[in-house]
Coordinates of C-alpha atoms in Angstrom, one line a residue:
S64 CA 98.8 173.9 136.1
E65 CA 100.8 173.4 139.3
S66 CA 97.7 173.8 141.4
A67 CA 95.9 171.1 139.5
K68 CA 98.8 168.7 139.9
D69 CA 98.9 169.4 143.6
R70 CA 95.2 168.7 143.9
Q71 CA 95.7 165.4 142.2
E72 CA 98.5 164.4 144.5
I73 CA 96.6 165.4 147.6
R74 CA 93.6 163.3 146.5
R75 CA 95.8 160.4 145.8
L76 CA 97.5 160.6 149.2
L77 CA 94.3 161.3 151.2
P78 CA 91.3 160.1 149.2
R79 CA 87.9 161.3 150.6
I80 CA 89.4 162.6 153.8
L81 CA 89.9 166.4 153.4
R82 CA 87.0 168.7 153.4
P83 CA 87.0 171.4 150.7
Y84 CA 88.3 174.2 153.0
Q85 CA 91.0 171.9 154.3
L86 CA 92.1 171.1 150.7
E87 CA 92.4 174.9 150.1
G88 CA 94.6 175.1 153.2
V89 CA 96.9 172.4 152.0
L90 CA 97.2 174.1 148.6
W91 CA 98.0 177.4 150.3
L92 CA 100.8 175.7 152.2
R93 CA 102.0 174.3 149.0
W94 CA 102.0 177.8 147.4
L95 CA 104.1 179.1 150.2
E96 CA 106.6 176.3 149.8
R97 CA 106.7 176.8 146.0
N98 CA 107.4 180.5 146.4
N99 CA 109.9 180.2 149.2
F100 CA 107.7 182.0 151.8
G101 CA 106.9 181.1 155.3
G102 CA 103.4 181.5 156.7
I103 CA 100.8 181.0 159.4
L104 CA 98.0 178.6 159.2
A105 CA 95.6 180.3 161.7
D106 CA 92.3 178.4 161.5
E107 CA 90.2 178.2 164.6
M108 CA 90.3 175.2 167.0
G109 CA 88.7 172.1 165.6
L110 CA 89.0 172.9 161.9
G111 CA 91.7 170.3 161.2
K112 CA 95.0 172.3 161.1
T113 CA 96.9 169.2 162.0
L114 CA 95.4 167.2 159.2
Q115 CA 96.1 170.0 156.7
A116 CA 99.7 170.1 157.9
L117 CA 100.1 166.3 157.6
A118 CA 98.7 166.3 154.1
W119 CA 101.2 169.0 153.1
I120 CA 104.1 167.2 154.8
S121 CA 103.2 164.0 153.0
M122 CA 103.5 165.6 149.6
R123 CA 106.8 165.2 147.7
R124 CA 108.9 168.3 148.3
I125 CA 109.1 170.7 145.4
Y126 CA 112.8 171.2 145.4
E127 CA 114.8 168.0 144.6
P128 CA 117.5 168.4 147.2
Q129 CA 114.8 168.5 149.9
T130 CA 113.0 165.3 148.9
K131 CA 115.0 163.0 151.1
R132 CA 115.2 165.4 154.1
P133 CA 112.8 165.1 157.0
V134 CA 110.2 167.6 158.2
L135 CA 110.5 168.7 161.9
V136 CA 107.3 169.4 163.9
V137 CA 107.7 171.2 167.2
C138 CA 104.7 171.3 169.5
P139 CA 103.7 171.6 173.2
T140 CA 104.5 168.5 175.2
S141 CA 100.8 167.7 175.6
L142 CA 100.4 167.4 171.8
V143 CA 103.4 165.2 170.9
R144 CA 101.5 162.0 171.2
N145 CA 98.5 163.5 169.4
W146 CA 100.8 164.3 166.4
E147 CA 102.2 160.8 166.4
S148 CA 98.7 159.3 166.5
E149 CA 97.4 161.5 163.8
A150 CA 100.4 160.8 161.6
R151 CA 100.0 157.1 162.0
R152 CA 96.2 157.4 161.3
F153 CA 96.3 159.6 158.2
V154 CA 99.8 159.3 156.7
P155 CA 101.0 155.9 157.7
Q156 CA 103.3 155.8 154.7
L157 CA 105.6 158.4 156.4
K158 CA 108.4 157.1 158.6
T159 CA 107.8 159.0 161.8
L160 CA 110.2 159.5 164.7
V161 CA 109.1 160.9 168.0
L162 CA 111.9 162.5 170.1
S163 CA 110.8 162.4 173.7
G164 CA 111.7 160.7 176.9
T165 CA 115.1 160.3 178.6
D166 CA 116.3 157.9 175.9
R167 CA 115.6 160.2 172.9
H168 CA 119.3 160.9 172.3
D169 CA 119.8 157.2 171.5
V170 CA 117.7 157.6 168.3
F171 CA 119.0 161.0 167.1
R172 CA 121.1 159.2 164.5
L173 CA 117.9 158.0 162.9
I174 CA 116.7 161.5 162.0
P175 CA 118.1 161.5 158.4
E176 CA 116.3 158.2 157.7
C177 CA 112.9 159.5 158.6
D178 CA 110.2 161.6 156.9
L179 CA 108.7 163.2 159.9
V180 CA 110.3 164.1 163.2
I181 CA 108.2 165.2 166.2
T182 CA 109.5 166.9 169.4
S183 CA 108.4 169.4 172.0
Y184 CA 109.4 173.0 172.6
A185 CA 110.7 172.0 176.1
L186 CA 113.0 169.3 174.7
L187 CA 114.1 171.3 171.7
R188 CA 115.4 173.9 174.1
R189 CA 117.6 171.3 175.7
D190 CA 118.7 169.6 172.5
V191 CA 119.0 172.5 170.1
E192 CA 122.8 172.0 169.7
L193 CA 122.2 168.4 168.6
Y194 CA 120.0 169.7 165.7
N195 CA 122.7 172.0 164.3
T196 CA 124.1 169.3 162.1
V197 CA 120.7 168.4 160.6
L198 CA 119.1 170.1 157.6
F199 CA 115.4 169.7 157.5
S200 CA 113.2 170.2 154.4
A201 CA 110.7 172.0 156.5
C202 CA 110.1 173.0 160.2
L203 CA 106.6 173.4 161.4
L204 CA 105.6 175.0 164.8
D205 CA 102.3 173.9 166.3
E206 CA 100.7 176.3 168.8
A207 CA 103.2 178.8 167.6
Q208 CA 102.2 181.4 170.2
N209 CA 104.7 179.5 172.3
I210 CA 107.4 181.7 170.6
Q211 CA 105.4 185.0 171.0
N212 CA 108.0 186.4 173.4
R213 CA 111.0 187.0 171.2
D214 CA 113.7 186.7 173.9
T215 CA 112.6 183.4 175.5
D216 CA 114.4 180.1 175.1
N217 CA 111.5 178.8 173.0
A218 CA 111.9 181.5 170.5
T219 CA 115.7 181.6 170.3
S220 CA 116.0 177.8 170.0
V221 CA 113.5 177.2 167.1
K222 CA 115.1 180.0 165.2
Q223 CA 118.3 178.0 165.1
I224 CA 116.7 175.1 163.2
R225 CA 118.0 174.8 159.6
A226 CA 115.0 174.4 157.3
R227 CA 114.2 175.7 153.8
T228 CA 110.5 176.1 154.5
R229 CA 109.0 177.3 157.8
I230 CA 105.3 177.1 158.8
A231 CA 103.5 178.2 162.0
I232 CA 100.2 176.8 163.2
T233 CA 98.2 178.8 165.7
G234 CA 94.7 180.0 166.3
T235 CA 96.1 183.1 168.2
P236 CA 99.0 184.6 166.3
I237 CA 98.5 187.8 168.4
E238 CA 97.6 187.3 172.1
N239 CA 99.1 190.3 173.8
S240 CA 100.5 192.7 171.4
L241 CA 101.8 193.1 167.8
A242 CA 105.2 192.1 169.1
D243 CA 103.8 188.5 169.2
L244 CA 103.4 188.6 165.5
W245 CA 106.9 190.0 164.9
S246 CA 108.4 187.1 166.9
I247 CA 106.6 184.5 164.9
F248 CA 107.6 186.1 161.6
D249 CA 111.2 186.4 162.8
F250 CA 111.1 182.6 162.8
L251 CA 109.2 182.2 159.5
M252 CA 111.0 184.8 157.4
P253 CA 113.8 186.5 159.3
G254 CA 114.1 190.2 158.3
Y255 CA 110.7 190.3 156.5
L256 CA 109.3 192.7 159.1
G257 CA 112.6 194.4 159.8
T258 CA 114.2 194.4 163.2
Y259 CA 112.0 194.6 166.2
A260 CA 113.0 198.2 166.8
E261 CA 111.9 199.1 163.3
F262 CA 108.7 197.1 163.6
H263 CA 108.0 198.8 167.0
T264 CA 108.5 202.3 165.5
R265 CA 106.7 201.7 162.2
F266 CA 103.8 199.6 163.3
E267 CA 103.4 198.8 167.0
I268 CA 103.4 202.4 168.3
P269 CA 101.2 203.9 165.6
I270 CA 98.6 201.1 165.8
G271 CA 98.6 201.3 169.6
L272 CA 98.1 205.0 169.5
R273 CA 95.2 204.6 167.0
H274 CA 93.4 202.1 169.3
S275 CA 93.9 204.3 172.3
E276 CA 92.1 207.3 170.7

């Protein structure tokens, strides 16, 4: 089966590293990719979400036209170097490019040659027009609650990224209201939850009223 093949590939790429629950997380990401869905990996802090994501990123992409295209990871500024360190530790076979600092524009031309590209929300906001010419095999948002406010520059910029598969990582997909979840899904699968006005009428208001009773 496809799942058995995926397990074999993961074990080959990361022998004796993943715990059983982490392996299941990687397989779930693979299932999302295979079925053209986006999704949220929402494990609690400290359970290895970054490792699971890197294991999935390191696998050969399912659709042939995507196999030579890089994966883009967008994360808070404070986590950029952590992603770089974890990638070099666990998946050193990947050619990784970190886009940060004032000289980052000098290496934009290298993006198509890389497997993994890492940048921050803050820099993506400034550079988003430069990404318009790049097609990524996948885009992954770490600490995806950074786009919970649908009208912010963070939210509008990441939604312009061109990628076949979209994944969000966050331990808190809903921090303030159900609107947080709508904004994340508007990145993952635009239209899946309808427009925000439709979501607000069908779900946010009724659920809010139920909890206020």
